[in-house]
């Protein structure tokens, strides 16, 4: 039984993230989407809001669950008996950072945890939650980037 975790901030979930979740769900028996709660990036949405938006987006996938986590990813994975991390790679700019966390997670977990990278579909290669928030904040239509229920949550947050 293959069980993987797709961790991230998801502030908020975008079609780029969903692309990775859907492809992972087709590849592995079970996909846990891990939403980081104690995020140094000061997220716009609370951990619970981010979790709910993902749950709504993945409701048709019966092998995908969404969980909030705190602290070190590898500790959470050990508690939940997961040994594989999935991450998306958009461009070469992601590579250096991703390589660094993948290698350190592998070392600190005493080589019990590994990371699998999926290349993001070209049509989402430029997309990030930060870009979506920046456009949404000024009232630009972001419905090509995030699901409709996320568009509504962004509008509420920015008082639009
Ligand atoms: O969506 P993001 O912000 O790029 O995701 C980064 C994330 C959540 C995968 C990473 O920051 C993480 O795993 N944080 C948990 C704390 C941890 O384990 N840190 C050690 C490796 S950086």
PDB file of C-alpha atoms and ligand atoms in Angstrom:
ATOM      1  CA  UNK A   1       0.000   0.000   0.000  1.00  0.00           C
ATOM      2  CA  UNK A   2       1.680   3.259  -1.095  1.00  0.00           C
ATOM      3  CA  UNK A   3       0.935   6.269   1.029  1.00  0.00           C
ATOM      4  CA  UNK A   4       2.506   9.668   0.323  1.00  0.00           C
ATOM      5  CA  UNK A   5       2.332  13.159   1.749  1.00  0.00           C
ATOM      6  CA  UNK A   6       2.080  16.312  -0.337  1.00  0.00           C
ATOM      7  CA  UNK A   7       3.075  19.047   2.132  1.00  0.00           C
ATOM      8  CA  UNK A   8       2.827  22.790   1.716  1.00  0.00           C
ATOM      9  CA  UNK A   9       1.490  26.121   2.864  1.00  0.00           C
ATOM     10  CA  UNK A  10      -1.412  26.160   0.375  1.00  0.00           C
ATOM     11  CA  UNK A  11      -2.188  29.817   1.074  1.00  0.00           C
ATOM     12  CA  UNK A  12      -4.408  29.318  -0.885  1.00  0.00           C
ATOM     13  CA  UNK A  13      -4.587  26.149  -2.990  1.00  0.00           C
ATOM     14  CA  UNK A  14      -4.107  26.831  -6.741  1.00  0.00           C
ATOM     15  CA  UNK A  15      -4.753  24.818  -9.892  1.00  0.00           C
ATOM     16  CA  UNK A  16      -0.991  24.110  -9.900  1.00  0.00           C
ATOM     17  CA  UNK A  17      -1.275  22.353  -6.509  1.00  0.00           C
ATOM     18  CA  UNK A  18      -4.415  20.538  -7.638  1.00  0.00           C
ATOM     19  CA  UNK A  19      -2.627  19.264 -10.717  1.00  0.00           C
ATOM     20  CA  UNK A  20       0.028  17.662  -8.472  1.00  0.00           C
ATOM     21  CA  UNK A  21      -2.627  16.223  -6.111  1.00  0.00           C
ATOM     22  CA  UNK A  22      -4.646  14.665  -8.953  1.00  0.00           C
ATOM     23  CA  UNK A  23      -1.591  13.128 -10.614  1.00  0.00           C
ATOM     24  CA  UNK A  24      -0.360  11.779  -7.254  1.00  0.00           C
ATOM     25  CA  UNK A  25      -3.809  10.327  -6.522  1.00  0.00           C
ATOM     26  CA  UNK A  26      -3.598   8.386  -9.798  1.00  0.00           C
ATOM     27  CA  UNK A  27      -0.120   7.129  -8.962  1.00  0.00           C
ATOM     28  CA  UNK A  28      -0.332   6.211  -5.273  1.00  0.00           C
ATOM     29  CA  UNK A  29      -2.917   4.378  -3.126  1.00  0.00           C
ATOM     30  CA  UNK A  30      -3.311   7.206  -0.642  1.00  0.00           C
ATOM     31  CA  UNK A  31      -2.365  10.879  -0.740  1.00  0.00           C
ATOM     32  CA  UNK A  32      -2.279  12.963   2.436  1.00  0.00           C
ATOM     33  CA  UNK A  33      -2.212  16.705   1.782  1.00  0.00           C
ATOM     34  CA  UNK A  34      -0.300  18.179   4.740  1.00  0.00           C
ATOM     35  CA  UNK A  35      -1.102  21.821   5.434  1.00  0.00           C
ATOM     36  CA  UNK A  36       1.594  23.518   7.515  1.00  0.00           C
ATOM     37  CA  UNK A  37      -0.030  25.323  10.461  1.00  0.00           C
ATOM     38  CA  UNK A  38       2.890  27.109  12.148  1.00  0.00           C
ATOM     39  CA  UNK A  39       4.086  28.874   9.042  1.00  0.00           C
ATOM     40  CA  UNK A  40       6.794  31.540   9.280  1.00  0.00           C
ATOM     41  CA  UNK A  41       5.412  33.122   6.105  1.00  0.00           C
ATOM     42  CA  UNK A  42       2.428  34.697   8.006  1.00  0.00           C
ATOM     43  CA  UNK A  43      -0.290  33.222   5.813  1.00  0.00           C
ATOM     44  CA  UNK A  44      -3.371  35.124   4.687  1.00  0.00           C
ATOM     45  CA  UNK A  45      -5.672  32.202   5.539  1.00  0.00           C
ATOM     46  CA  UNK A  46      -5.823  30.320   8.839  1.00  0.00           C
ATOM     47  CA  UNK A  47      -4.751  26.648   8.844  1.00  0.00           C
ATOM     48  CA  UNK A  48      -8.416  25.594   9.107  1.00  0.00           C
ATOM     49  CA  UNK A  49      -9.471  27.852   6.211  1.00  0.00           C
ATOM     50  CA  UNK A  50      -6.676  26.482   4.015  1.00  0.00           C
ATOM     51  CA  UNK A  51      -7.614  22.918   4.929  1.00  0.00           C
ATOM     52  CA  UNK A  52     -11.312  23.503   4.139  1.00  0.00           C
ATOM     53  CA  UNK A  53     -10.557  25.057   0.745  1.00  0.00           C
ATOM     54  CA  UNK A  54      -8.438  22.028  -0.202  1.00  0.00           C
ATOM     55  CA  UNK A  55     -11.084  19.571   1.040  1.00  0.00           C
ATOM     56  CA  UNK A  56     -13.690  21.244  -1.153  1.00  0.00           C
ATOM     57  CA  UNK A  57     -11.334  21.085  -4.157  1.00  0.00           C
ATOM     58  CA  UNK A  58     -10.514  17.373  -3.710  1.00  0.00           C
ATOM     59  CA  UNK A  59     -13.932  16.113  -2.630  1.00  0.00           C
ATOM     60  CA  UNK A  60     -14.245  13.833  -5.691  1.00  0.00           C
ATOM     61  CA  UNK A  61     -10.988  12.009  -4.897  1.00  0.00           C
ATOM     62  CA  UNK A  62     -11.624   9.245  -2.394  1.00  0.00           C
ATOM     63  CA  UNK A  63      -7.932   8.471  -1.794  1.00  0.00           C
ATOM     64  CA  UNK A  64      -7.009  12.051  -0.833  1.00  0.00           C
ATOM     65  CA  UNK A  65      -7.208  13.349   2.754  1.00  0.00           C
ATOM     66  CA  UNK A  66      -6.223  16.753   4.130  1.00  0.00           C
ATOM     67  CA  UNK A  67      -4.497  17.226   7.499  1.00  0.00           C
ATOM     68  CA  UNK A  68      -2.990  20.214   9.307  1.00  0.00           C
ATOM     69  CA  UNK A  69       0.441  19.679  10.797  1.00  0.00           C
ATOM     70  CA  UNK A  70       2.816  21.564  13.088  1.00  0.00           C
ATOM     71  CA  UNK A  71       6.542  21.278  13.591  1.00  0.00           C
ATOM     72  CA  UNK A  72       8.855  19.127  11.540  1.00  0.00           C
ATOM     73  CA  UNK A  73       7.441  17.331   8.524  1.00  0.00           C
ATOM     74  CA  UNK A  74       9.515  14.219   9.152  1.00  0.00           C
ATOM     75  CA  UNK A  75       8.154  13.911  12.726  1.00  0.00           C
ATOM     76  CA  UNK A  76       4.595  14.125  11.420  1.00  0.00           C
ATOM     77  CA  UNK A  77       5.409  11.516   8.786  1.00  0.00           C
ATOM     78  CA  UNK A  78       6.874   9.102  11.329  1.00  0.00           C
ATOM     79  CA  UNK A  79       3.751   9.433  13.513  1.00  0.00           C
ATOM     80  CA  UNK A  80       1.556   8.661  10.489  1.00  0.00           C
ATOM     81  CA  UNK A  81       3.727   5.942   9.017  1.00  0.00           C
ATOM     82  CA  UNK A  82       4.457   7.794   5.772  1.00  0.00           C
ATOM     83  CA  UNK A  83       7.882   7.579   4.150  1.00  0.00           C
ATOM     84  CA  UNK A  84       7.453   9.393   0.821  1.00  0.00           C
ATOM     85  CA  UNK A  85       7.038  13.132   0.199  1.00  0.00           C
ATOM     86  CA  UNK A  86       5.646  14.457  -3.085  1.00  0.00           C
ATOM     87  CA  UNK A  87       6.617  17.932  -4.251  1.00  0.00           C
ATOM     88  CA  UNK A  88       6.014  19.780  -7.513  1.00  0.00           C
ATOM     89  CA  UNK A  89       8.832  21.388  -9.482  1.00  0.00           C
ATOM     90  CA  UNK A  90       7.759  24.375 -11.556  1.00  0.00           C
ATOM     91  CA  UNK A  91      11.084  25.600 -12.864  1.00  0.00           C
ATOM     92  CA  UNK A  92      14.803  25.505 -12.287  1.00  0.00           C
ATOM     93  CA  UNK A  93      14.321  28.264  -9.665  1.00  0.00           C
ATOM     94  CA  UNK A  94      12.456  25.767  -7.448  1.00  0.00           C
ATOM     95  CA  UNK A  95      15.144  23.160  -7.812  1.00  0.00           C
ATOM     96  CA  UNK A  96      17.823  24.474  -5.469  1.00  0.00           C
ATOM     97  CA  UNK A  97      15.451  24.981  -2.520  1.00  0.00           C
ATOM     98  CA  UNK A  98      13.661  21.684  -3.111  1.00  0.00           C
ATOM     99  CA  UNK A  99      16.925  19.779  -3.406  1.00  0.00           C
ATOM    100  CA  UNK A 100      18.086  21.281  -0.110  1.00  0.00           C
ATOM    101  CA  UNK A 101      14.949  20.259   1.837  1.00  0.00           C
ATOM    102  CA  UNK A 102      14.737  16.837   0.181  1.00  0.00           C
ATOM    103  CA  UNK A 103      18.346  16.041   1.037  1.00  0.00           C
ATOM    104  CA  UNK A 104      18.147  17.364   4.589  1.00  0.00           C
ATOM    105  CA  UNK A 105      14.881  15.518   5.257  1.00  0.00           C
ATOM    106  CA  UNK A 106      16.525  12.357   3.980  1.00  0.00           C
ATOM    107  CA  UNK A 107      19.604  12.811   6.164  1.00  0.00           C
ATOM    108  CA  UNK A 108      17.747  13.883   9.356  1.00  0.00           C
ATOM    109  CA  UNK A 109      15.292  10.989   9.001  1.00  0.00           C
ATOM    110  CA  UNK A 110      18.284   8.624   8.907  1.00  0.00           C
ATOM    111  CA  UNK A 111      17.519   7.809   5.261  1.00  0.00           C
ATOM    112  CA  UNK A 112      14.014   6.494   5.998  1.00  0.00           C
ATOM    113  CA  UNK A 113      12.218   9.287   4.116  1.00  0.00           C
ATOM    114  CA  UNK A 114      12.509  10.126   0.450  1.00  0.00           C
ATOM    115  CA  UNK A 115      11.079  12.790  -1.861  1.00  0.00           C
ATOM    116  CA  UNK A 116       9.480  12.245  -5.263  1.00  0.00           C
ATOM    117  CA  UNK A 117       9.246  15.236  -7.607  1.00  0.00           C
ATOM    118  CA  UNK A 118       6.553  15.759 -10.195  1.00  0.00           C
ATOM    119  CA  UNK A 119       7.134  18.383 -12.855  1.00  0.00           C
ATOM    120  CA  UNK A 120       4.272  20.844 -12.862  1.00  0.00           C
ATOM    121  CA  UNK A 121       2.161  20.904 -16.036  1.00  0.00           C
ATOM    122  CA  UNK A 122       3.459  23.644 -18.342  1.00  0.00           C
ATOM    123  CA  UNK A 123       0.168  25.560 -18.179  1.00  0.00           C
ATOM    124  CA  UNK A 124       0.702  26.101 -14.432  1.00  0.00           C
ATOM    125  CA  UNK A 125       4.473  26.556 -14.496  1.00  0.00           C
ATOM    126  CA  UNK A 126       4.277  30.287 -13.675  1.00  0.00           C
ATOM    127  CA  UNK A 127       1.626  29.964 -10.974  1.00  0.00           C
ATOM    128  CA  UNK A 128       2.124  30.517  -7.239  1.00  0.00           C
ATOM    129  CA  UNK A 129      -0.129  31.326  -4.275  1.00  0.00           C
ATOM    130  CA  UNK A 130       1.784  34.609  -3.819  1.00  0.00           C
ATOM    131  CA  UNK A 131       1.055  35.731  -7.383  1.00  0.00           C
ATOM    132  CA  UNK A 132      -2.617  34.795  -6.999  1.00  0.00           C
ATOM    133  CA  UNK A 133      -2.886  36.819  -3.757  1.00  0.00           C
ATOM    134  CA  UNK A 134      -1.187  39.839  -5.293  1.00  0.00           C
ATOM    135  CA  UNK A 135      -3.648  39.948  -8.216  1.00  0.00           C
ATOM    136  CA  UNK A 136      -6.695  39.116  -6.072  1.00  0.00           C
ATOM    137  CA  UNK A 137      -5.833  41.877  -3.617  1.00  0.00           C
ATOM    138  CA  UNK A 138      -6.287  44.486  -6.352  1.00  0.00           C
ATOM    139  CA  UNK A 139      -9.541  42.989  -7.608  1.00  0.00           C
ATOM    140  CA  UNK A 140      -8.122  41.178 -10.669  1.00  0.00           C
ATOM    141  CA  UNK A 141     -10.025  38.079 -11.821  1.00  0.00           C
ATOM    142  CA  UNK A 142      -8.055  35.017 -10.630  1.00  0.00           C
ATOM    143  CA  UNK A 143     -10.563  32.377 -11.707  1.00  0.00           C
ATOM    144  CA  UNK A 144      -8.061  30.921 -14.214  1.00  0.00           C
ATOM    145  CA  UNK A 145      -5.685  30.230 -11.303  1.00  0.00           C
ATOM    146  CA  UNK A 146      -7.846  28.926  -8.433  1.00  0.00           C
ATOM    147  CA  UNK A 147     -11.227  27.145  -8.088  1.00  0.00           C
ATOM    148  CA  UNK A 148     -14.365  29.298  -7.791  1.00  0.00           C
ATOM    149  CA  UNK A 149     -14.803  28.731  -4.034  1.00  0.00           C
ATOM    150  CA  UNK A 150     -11.240  29.997  -3.488  1.00  0.00           C
ATOM    151  CA  UNK A 151     -11.951  33.092  -5.621  1.00  0.00           C
ATOM    152  CA  UNK A 152     -14.858  33.845  -3.264  1.00  0.00           C
ATOM    153  CA  UNK A 153     -12.718  33.347  -0.134  1.00  0.00           C
ATOM    154  CA  UNK A 154     -10.047  35.678  -1.550  1.00  0.00           C
ATOM    155  CA  UNK A 155     -12.649  38.350  -2.301  1.00  0.00           C
ATOM    156  CA  UNK A 156     -13.962  38.051   1.275  1.00  0.00           C
ATOM    157  CA  UNK A 157     -10.469  38.356   2.742  1.00  0.00           C
ATOM    158  CA  UNK A 158      -9.708  41.463   0.726  1.00  0.00           C
ATOM    159  CA  UNK A 159     -13.146  42.977   1.361  1.00  0.00           C
ATOM    160  CA  UNK A 160     -14.056  43.035  -2.350  1.00  0.00           C
TER     161      UNK A 160
HETATM  162  O1  LIG B   1       4.286  25.454   0.130  1.00  0.00           O
HETATM  163  P1  LIG B   1       5.651  25.661   0.749  1.00  0.00           P
HETATM  164  O2  LIG B   1       5.626  26.839   1.698  1.00  0.00           O
HETATM  165  O3  LIG B   1       6.739  25.738  -0.276  1.00  0.00           O
HETATM  166  O4  LIG B   1       5.942  24.341   1.636  1.00  0.00           O
HETATM  167  C1  LIG B   1       7.121  24.217   2.415  1.00  0.00           C
HETATM  168  C2  LIG B   1       7.003  23.050   3.405  1.00  0.00           C
HETATM  169  C3  LIG B   1       5.733  23.183   4.231  1.00  0.00           C
HETATM  170  C4  LIG B   1       6.977  21.761   2.642  1.00  0.00           C
HETATM  171  C5  LIG B   1       8.277  23.079   4.309  1.00  0.00           C
HETATM  172  O5  LIG B   1       8.480  24.379   4.786  1.00  0.00           O
HETATM  173  C6  LIG B   1       8.148  22.148   5.505  1.00  0.00           C
HETATM  174  O6  LIG B   1       8.176  20.932   5.362  1.00  0.00           O
HETATM  175  N1  LIG B   1       7.976  22.732   6.708  1.00  0.00           N
HETATM  176  C7  LIG B   1       7.780  21.997   7.951  1.00  0.00           C
HETATM  177  C8  LIG B   1       8.960  22.203   8.891  1.00  0.00           C
HETATM  178  C9  LIG B   1      10.105  21.302   8.492  1.00  0.00           C
HETATM  179  O7  LIG B   1       9.999  20.105   8.427  1.00  0.00           O
HETATM  180  N2  LIG B   1      11.271  21.956   8.210  1.00  0.00           N
HETATM  181  C10 LIG B   1      12.461  21.257   7.806  1.00  0.00           C
HETATM  182  C11 LIG B   1      12.654  21.282   6.306  1.00  0.00           C
HETATM  183  S1  LIG B   1      12.658  22.938   5.643  1.00  0.00           S
END
